[in-house]
Amino acid sequence: LYAEFTGVKYALSAANGTVTLQMALEACGIGLGDEVILPGLTWQATAATVLDVNATPVLVDVCDDTWCIDPDEIRKAITPRTKAIIPVHLYGSFADMDEIMRIAKEHKLFVIEDCAHKHGGTWNGKKAGSIGDIGSFSFQLSMLLTAGEGGALTTYSFSLFEKLDALRNCGRRPEPEKSIK
């Protein structure tokens, strides 16, 4: 149901939003020596998960009008070691996903949307968590959609879904795609 709600093919649950961010990074193969660009204004867990996978968080400034990551600052921060961007949709605002996706495509970077503050929000007709490679959600007590705790991951990619599910489930793989609804 959460996949349908966000407009993607696959969704799965996890312990919380911090775990979902770490799982997303691991599913994208991000680790030692890699850099991940994220906004300097965010909850500490966004950067901590990058450190947890032995990668380097690269903090960049935010836009004055949205408090979300500034695409111009993303461009300045890209190096040969950059592997992903984590835009955080913060305080009811969306990061500029059109420009972020252009940058990601140009530089072959993963985009992991931190949607903890944007459940159900839409950007140009697409729901939060359906624009990047993976959407990461938190259901912690202070979020818009809460279960007291918990998290969810969303993706269009069966390959990423399979990796995420294995990370969540002690390395076990899900059933073949044809059997997943």
PDB file of C-alpha atoms in Angstrom, residues 25-151:
ATOM      1  CA  LEU A  25      23.318   4.023   1.063  1.00  0.00           C
ATOM      2  CA  GLU A  26      24.341   0.370   1.384  1.00  0.00           C
ATOM      3  CA  ALA A  27      21.991  -0.709  -1.416  1.00  0.00           C
ATOM      4  CA  CYS A  28      23.619   1.898  -3.669  1.00  0.00           C
ATOM      5  CA  GLY A  29      27.034   0.411  -2.876  1.00  0.00           C
ATOM      6  CA  ILE A  30      28.286   3.509  -1.079  1.00  0.00           C
ATOM      7  CA  GLY A  31      31.169   2.987   1.314  1.00  0.00           C
ATOM      8  CA  LEU A  32      34.797   3.711   2.112  1.00  0.00           C
ATOM      9  CA  GLY A  33      36.282   6.459  -0.042  1.00  0.00           C
ATOM     10  CA  ASP A  34      32.928   7.651  -1.396  1.00  0.00           C
ATOM     11  CA  GLU A  35      31.425  11.101  -0.845  1.00  0.00           C
ATOM     12  CA  VAL A  36      27.752  11.901  -0.361  1.00  0.00           C
ATOM     13  CA  ILE A  37      26.469  15.470  -0.726  1.00  0.00           C
ATOM     14  CA  LEU A  38      23.767  16.580   1.706  1.00  0.00           C
ATOM     15  CA  PRO A  39      22.439  19.833   3.149  1.00  0.00           C
ATOM     16  CA  GLY A  40      24.137  21.401   6.152  1.00  0.00           C
ATOM     17  CA  LEU A  41      20.671  22.030   7.634  1.00  0.00           C
ATOM     18  CA  THR A  42      19.184  18.651   8.525  1.00  0.00           C
ATOM     19  CA  TRP A  43      18.801  16.208  11.408  1.00  0.00           C
ATOM     20  CA  GLN A  44      22.154  14.765  12.457  1.00  0.00           C
ATOM     21  CA  ALA A  45      21.159  11.251  11.366  1.00  0.00           C
ATOM     22  CA  THR A  46      21.405  12.213   7.690  1.00  0.00           C
ATOM     23  CA  ALA A  47      25.160  12.790   8.009  1.00  0.00           C
ATOM     24  CA  ALA A  48      25.620  10.055  10.633  1.00  0.00           C
ATOM     25  CA  THR A  49      24.321   7.363   8.266  1.00  0.00           C
ATOM     26  CA  VAL A  50      26.916   8.398   5.682  1.00  0.00           C
ATOM     27  CA  LEU A  51      29.600   7.984   8.354  1.00  0.00           C
ATOM     28  CA  ASP A  52      28.068   4.646   9.383  1.00  0.00           C
ATOM     29  CA  VAL A  53      28.825   3.214   5.920  1.00  0.00           C
ATOM     30  CA  ASN A  54      32.387   4.634   6.085  1.00  0.00           C
ATOM     31  CA  ALA A  55      31.717   7.290   3.455  1.00  0.00           C
ATOM     32  CA  THR A  56      32.327  11.038   3.764  1.00  0.00           C
ATOM     33  CA  PRO A  57      29.412  13.443   4.201  1.00  0.00           C
ATOM     34  CA  VAL A  58      29.895  16.661   2.227  1.00  0.00           C
ATOM     35  CA  LEU A  59      27.713  19.380   3.715  1.00  0.00           C
ATOM     36  CA  VAL A  60      26.563  22.199   1.445  1.00  0.00           C
ATOM     37  CA  ASP A  61      24.456  25.281   2.022  1.00  0.00           C
ATOM     38  CA  VAL A  62      20.696  25.539   1.606  1.00  0.00           C
ATOM     39  CA  CYS A  63      18.464  27.929  -0.339  1.00  0.00           C
ATOM     40  CA  ASP A  64      17.220  30.977   1.568  1.00  0.00           C
ATOM     41  CA  ASP A  65      13.601  30.487   0.482  1.00  0.00           C
ATOM     42  CA  THR A  66      13.159  26.727   1.118  1.00  0.00           C
ATOM     43  CA  TRP A  67      15.886  25.775   3.620  1.00  0.00           C
ATOM     44  CA  CYS A  68      16.527  22.798   1.341  1.00  0.00           C
ATOM     45  CA  ILE A  69      19.792  21.888  -0.371  1.00  0.00           C
ATOM     46  CA  ASP A  70      20.997  24.433  -2.947  1.00  0.00           C
ATOM     47  CA  PRO A  71      21.600  22.832  -6.386  1.00  0.00           C
ATOM     48  CA  ASP A  72      24.289  25.429  -7.178  1.00  0.00           C
ATOM     49  CA  GLU A  73      26.179  24.332  -4.065  1.00  0.00           C
ATOM     50  CA  ILE A  74      25.777  20.671  -5.067  1.00  0.00           C
ATOM     51  CA  ARG A  75      27.477  21.409  -8.401  1.00  0.00           C
ATOM     52  CA  LYS A  76      30.408  23.112  -6.634  1.00  0.00           C
ATOM     53  CA  ALA A  77      30.885  20.167  -4.260  1.00  0.00           C
ATOM     54  CA  ILE A  78      31.028  17.318  -6.806  1.00  0.00           C
ATOM     55  CA  THR A  79      34.363  15.508  -7.013  1.00  0.00           C
ATOM     56  CA  PRO A  80      35.428  12.229  -8.655  1.00  0.00           C
ATOM     57  CA  ARG A  81      34.631  10.525  -5.303  1.00  0.00           C
ATOM     58  CA  THR A  82      31.007  11.776  -5.191  1.00  0.00           C
ATOM     59  CA  LYS A  83      28.547   8.882  -5.458  1.00  0.00           C
ATOM     60  CA  ALA A  84      25.230  10.279  -4.215  1.00  0.00           C
ATOM     61  CA  ILE A  85      23.125  13.260  -3.225  1.00  0.00           C
ATOM     62  CA  ILE A  86      20.713  13.193  -0.299  1.00  0.00           C
ATOM     63  CA  PRO A  87      18.204  16.027  -0.712  1.00  0.00           C
ATOM     64  CA  VAL A  88      16.184  16.548   2.462  1.00  0.00           C
ATOM     65  CA  HIS A  89      12.639  17.831   2.019  1.00  0.00           C
ATOM     66  CA  LEU A  90      12.553  19.958   5.146  1.00  0.00           C
ATOM     67  CA  TYR A  91       9.919  21.866   7.140  1.00  0.00           C
ATOM     68  CA  GLY A  92       7.224  21.359   4.501  1.00  0.00           C
ATOM     69  CA  SER A  93       9.439  22.460   1.600  1.00  0.00           C
ATOM     70  CA  PHE A  94      10.723  20.419  -1.320  1.00  0.00           C
ATOM     71  CA  ALA A  95      14.296  20.436  -2.519  1.00  0.00           C
ATOM     72  CA  ASP A  96      14.496  21.459  -6.203  1.00  0.00           C
ATOM     73  CA  MET A  97      14.197  17.910  -7.491  1.00  0.00           C
ATOM     74  CA  ASP A  98      14.168  18.867 -11.176  1.00  0.00           C
ATOM     75  CA  GLU A  99      17.605  20.459 -10.931  1.00  0.00           C
ATOM     76  CA  ILE A 100      18.940  17.809  -8.538  1.00  0.00           C
ATOM     77  CA  MET A 101      17.907  15.022 -10.917  1.00  0.00           C
ATOM     78  CA  ARG A 102      19.565  16.871 -13.846  1.00  0.00           C
ATOM     79  CA  ILE A 103      22.794  17.135 -11.849  1.00  0.00           C
ATOM     80  CA  ALA A 104      22.597  13.473 -10.784  1.00  0.00           C
ATOM     81  CA  LYS A 105      22.019  12.275 -14.339  1.00  0.00           C
ATOM     82  CA  GLU A 106      24.869  14.428 -15.669  1.00  0.00           C
ATOM     83  CA  HIS A 107      27.314  13.045 -13.080  1.00  0.00           C
ATOM     84  CA  LYS A 108      25.837   9.505 -12.758  1.00  0.00           C
ATOM     85  CA  LEU A 109      25.002   9.944  -9.071  1.00  0.00           C
ATOM     86  CA  PHE A 110      22.406   8.207  -6.926  1.00  0.00           C
ATOM     87  CA  VAL A 111      19.675  10.355  -5.386  1.00  0.00           C
ATOM     88  CA  ILE A 112      18.330   9.248  -2.024  1.00  0.00           C
ATOM     89  CA  GLU A 113      15.391  11.444  -1.039  1.00  0.00           C
ATOM     90  CA  ASP A 114      15.094  12.047   2.703  1.00  0.00           C
ATOM     91  CA  CYS A 115      11.314  12.396   2.911  1.00  0.00           C
ATOM     92  CA  ALA A 116      10.904  12.299   6.694  1.00  0.00           C
ATOM     93  CA  HIS A 117       9.138  15.688   6.575  1.00  0.00           C
ATOM     94  CA  LYS A 118       7.225  15.259   3.316  1.00  0.00           C
ATOM     95  CA  HIS A 119       4.909  12.229   3.431  1.00  0.00           C
ATOM     96  CA  GLY A 120       2.378  12.593   0.617  1.00  0.00           C
ATOM     97  CA  GLY A 121       3.824  15.839  -0.740  1.00  0.00           C
ATOM     98  CA  THR A 122       3.981  16.313  -4.510  1.00  0.00           C
ATOM     99  CA  TRP A 123       6.594  17.953  -6.720  1.00  0.00           C
ATOM    100  CA  ASN A 124       5.420  18.594 -10.303  1.00  0.00           C
ATOM    101  CA  GLY A 125       2.934  15.743 -10.073  1.00  0.00           C
ATOM    102  CA  LYS A 126       5.299  13.244  -8.436  1.00  0.00           C
ATOM    103  CA  LYS A 127       5.097  12.197  -4.795  1.00  0.00           C
ATOM    104  CA  ALA A 128       7.995  12.584  -2.385  1.00  0.00           C
ATOM    105  CA  GLY A 129      10.016   9.399  -2.494  1.00  0.00           C
ATOM    106  CA  SER A 130       9.169   8.674  -6.131  1.00  0.00           C
ATOM    107  CA  ILE A 131      11.600  11.053  -7.813  1.00  0.00           C
ATOM    108  CA  GLY A 132      15.069   9.863  -6.802  1.00  0.00           C
ATOM    109  CA  ASP A 133      16.485   6.349  -6.877  1.00  0.00           C
ATOM    110  CA  ILE A 134      15.294   5.628  -3.324  1.00  0.00           C
ATOM    111  CA  GLY A 135      12.911   7.445  -0.993  1.00  0.00           C
ATOM    112  CA  SER A 136      13.584   7.254   2.750  1.00  0.00           C
ATOM    113  CA  PHE A 137      10.742   7.897   5.198  1.00  0.00           C
ATOM    114  CA  SER A 138      10.479   8.139   8.973  1.00  0.00           C
ATOM    115  CA  PHE A 139       7.343   7.545  11.016  1.00  0.00           C
ATOM    116  CA  GLN A 140       8.902   8.840  14.241  1.00  0.00           C
ATOM    117  CA  LEU A 141       6.598  10.615  16.685  1.00  0.00           C
ATOM    118  CA  SER A 142       7.340  14.150  15.388  1.00  0.00           C
ATOM    119  CA  MET A 143       6.719  13.380  11.684  1.00  0.00           C
ATOM    120  CA  LEU A 144       3.655  14.291   9.602  1.00  0.00           C
ATOM    121  CA  LEU A 145       2.675  10.635   9.271  1.00  0.00           C
ATOM    122  CA  THR A 146       3.559   8.852  12.471  1.00  0.00           C
ATOM    123  CA  ALA A 147       3.460   5.388  13.951  1.00  0.00           C
ATOM    124  CA  GLY A 148       5.491   6.444  16.986  1.00  0.00           C
ATOM    125  CA  GLU A 149       8.529   4.922  15.265  1.00  0.00           C
ATOM    126  CA  GLY A 150       9.301   3.080  12.039  1.00  0.00           C
ATOM    127  CA  GLY A 151      10.465   3.820   8.531  1.00  0.00           C
TER     128      GLY A 151
END
